[in-house]
């Protein structure tokens, strides 16, 4: 008989002892996404061609429960946008309690449930960390959240403190399986024109993604500003260590629907901005509700806009002159889901194209200058142009008037063959091909077409 017989009681005691000695690294890591691409089994990078959805849990408070629980309730909706990762704005109550959650937003159990349910839908969860967390505490704070299954962090700011924080977090995430990532902010002082094309990485540890808002947060729809800013996105790619992450909306910006809407073409303009977000060489960051046309509050101190998720609109009543202006109307997600021409479904189509089209994923980007007409023209060229892998041309009319275009000479100068564009997606109701010699873009129209001859 062996000297030691492992009875069930002894096995239980041994397991408890091991749990007390060894920190729980292995199992919680899998919560970020069981069997995810990049778990170590494959070399694919999940954060390439990613769509990230940023939310403030306070905007998701359900009737009974916390804001974090409310986000969990809407994961199927978030997943329908092709979301790869969910970015939560800061959930810690203050820098001194960086391993806890603000009670107004939920509990650690709520977060564990969110990570687990998001993982089942192949969505990772990323955290904003309070930039005031001390450097002494930061490594332990990072390990605390990574051990719970958090897939990475966003570092706010571009000063030396933010650079140092990003560097520390990059070292921490690099010791974990599952390709945990760091998102840093691009320096907003870089001028988006062709005279300034030098990009400085935010820190020497090279975050995987660099959030750049310059192309998408200008105050006007002006090609002379947006086109050069799109070109500067490529400087991040040319540095060879990080990928650009493009945003048009965010918690510190006036929402694009309020910034650009003119009261007449608001839906068309919103579809235009969405197309810009998904068709450059950058990854895409969506901010809660922009896919539904959520607007900024009428007053700076007003409550954050909420979404009507399921209720149908009430019957039309006599207009109340004292009622809130139209721009504060709550979007109805259920109605937009049912409408094939809605802004929500336009975002879904673009997200699907962003993920599935090889040319958008890895093709080069060339802009054609039509600033004098206030039109953005982007050419996306695959590594090898074939009949089944053609060049894509993206046309964005940033004006309220129809714009005539002729691109034949430009396409020839780029040593590309083609005479017409076969429609992939367009935001207006028109049909048919677009001929390079002569075409007309309707007001605020977004068009994506394959180049053919």
PDB file of N, CA, C and O in Angstrom, residues 17 85 150 155 191 212 218 230 247 302 394:
ATOM      1  N   UNK A  17      -4.834  24.835  -0.213  1.00  0.00           N
ATOM      2  CA  UNK A  17      -3.503  25.340   0.129  1.00  0.00           C
ATOM      3  C   UNK A  17      -2.827  25.956  -1.091  1.00  0.00           C
ATOM      4  O   UNK A  17      -2.202  27.013  -1.012  1.00  0.00           O
ATOM      5  N   UNK A  85     -14.156  44.716 -28.819  1.00  0.00           N
ATOM      6  CA  UNK A  85     -13.791  45.035 -27.442  1.00  0.00           C
ATOM      7  C   UNK A  85     -14.683  46.148 -26.925  1.00  0.00           C
ATOM      8  O   UNK A  85     -15.102  47.035 -27.677  1.00  0.00           O
ATOM      9  N   UNK A 150      -9.578  41.406 -17.448  1.00  0.00           N
ATOM     10  CA  UNK A 150      -9.564  42.608 -18.270  1.00  0.00           C
ATOM     11  C   UNK A 150      -8.517  42.451 -19.381  1.00  0.00           C
ATOM     12  O   UNK A 150      -7.415  41.960 -19.160  1.00  0.00           O
ATOM     13  N   UNK A 155      -5.045  54.710 -21.753  1.00  0.00           N
ATOM     14  CA  UNK A 155      -4.365  55.758 -20.989  1.00  0.00           C
ATOM     15  C   UNK A 155      -4.755  57.102 -21.575  1.00  0.00           C
ATOM     16  O   UNK A 155      -4.487  57.370 -22.755  1.00  0.00           O
ATOM     17  N   UNK A 191       0.049  69.177 -35.987  1.00  0.00           N
ATOM     18  CA  UNK A 191      -0.830  69.870 -36.919  1.00  0.00           C
ATOM     19  C   UNK A 191      -1.176  68.963 -38.085  1.00  0.00           C
ATOM     20  O   UNK A 191      -0.287  68.380 -38.708  1.00  0.00           O
ATOM     21  N   UNK A 212      -6.458  58.421 -32.241  1.00  0.00           N
ATOM     22  CA  UNK A 212      -6.259  59.685 -32.953  1.00  0.00           C
ATOM     23  C   UNK A 212      -7.630  60.234 -33.336  1.00  0.00           C
ATOM     24  O   UNK A 212      -8.369  59.605 -34.096  1.00  0.00           O
ATOM     25  N   UNK A 218     -13.038  67.492 -36.121  1.00  0.00           N
ATOM     26  CA  UNK A 218     -12.946  68.887 -36.547  1.00  0.00           C
ATOM     27  C   UNK A 218     -14.302  69.553 -36.365  1.00  0.00           C
ATOM     28  O   UNK A 218     -15.337  68.887 -36.273  1.00  0.00           O
ATOM     29  N   UNK A 230      -6.345  62.624 -42.246  1.00  0.00           N
ATOM     30  CA  UNK A 230      -6.402  61.201 -42.589  1.00  0.00           C
ATOM     31  C   UNK A 230      -5.023  60.709 -43.030  1.00  0.00           C
ATOM     32  O   UNK A 230      -4.588  59.613 -42.667  1.00  0.00           O
ATOM     33  N   UNK A 247     -11.483  57.877 -33.918  1.00  0.00           N
ATOM     34  CA  UNK A 247     -12.760  58.164 -33.260  1.00  0.00           C
ATOM     35  C   UNK A 247     -13.325  59.467 -33.808  1.00  0.00           C
ATOM     36  O   UNK A 247     -12.582  60.407 -34.108  1.00  0.00           O
ATOM     37  N   UNK A 302     -26.351  69.238 -18.406  1.00  0.00           N
ATOM     38  CA  UNK A 302     -27.538  68.385 -18.504  1.00  0.00           C
ATOM     39  C   UNK A 302     -27.142  66.927 -18.391  1.00  0.00           C
ATOM     40  O   UNK A 302     -25.987  66.543 -18.598  1.00  0.00           O
ATOM     41  N   UNK A 394     -13.470  55.332 -52.267  1.00  0.00           N
ATOM     42  CA  UNK A 394     -14.447  55.881 -51.314  1.00  0.00           C
ATOM     43  C   UNK A 394     -14.639  57.346 -51.631  1.00  0.00           C
ATOM     44  O   UNK A 394     -13.658  58.113 -51.709  1.00  0.00           O
TER      45      UNK A 394
END
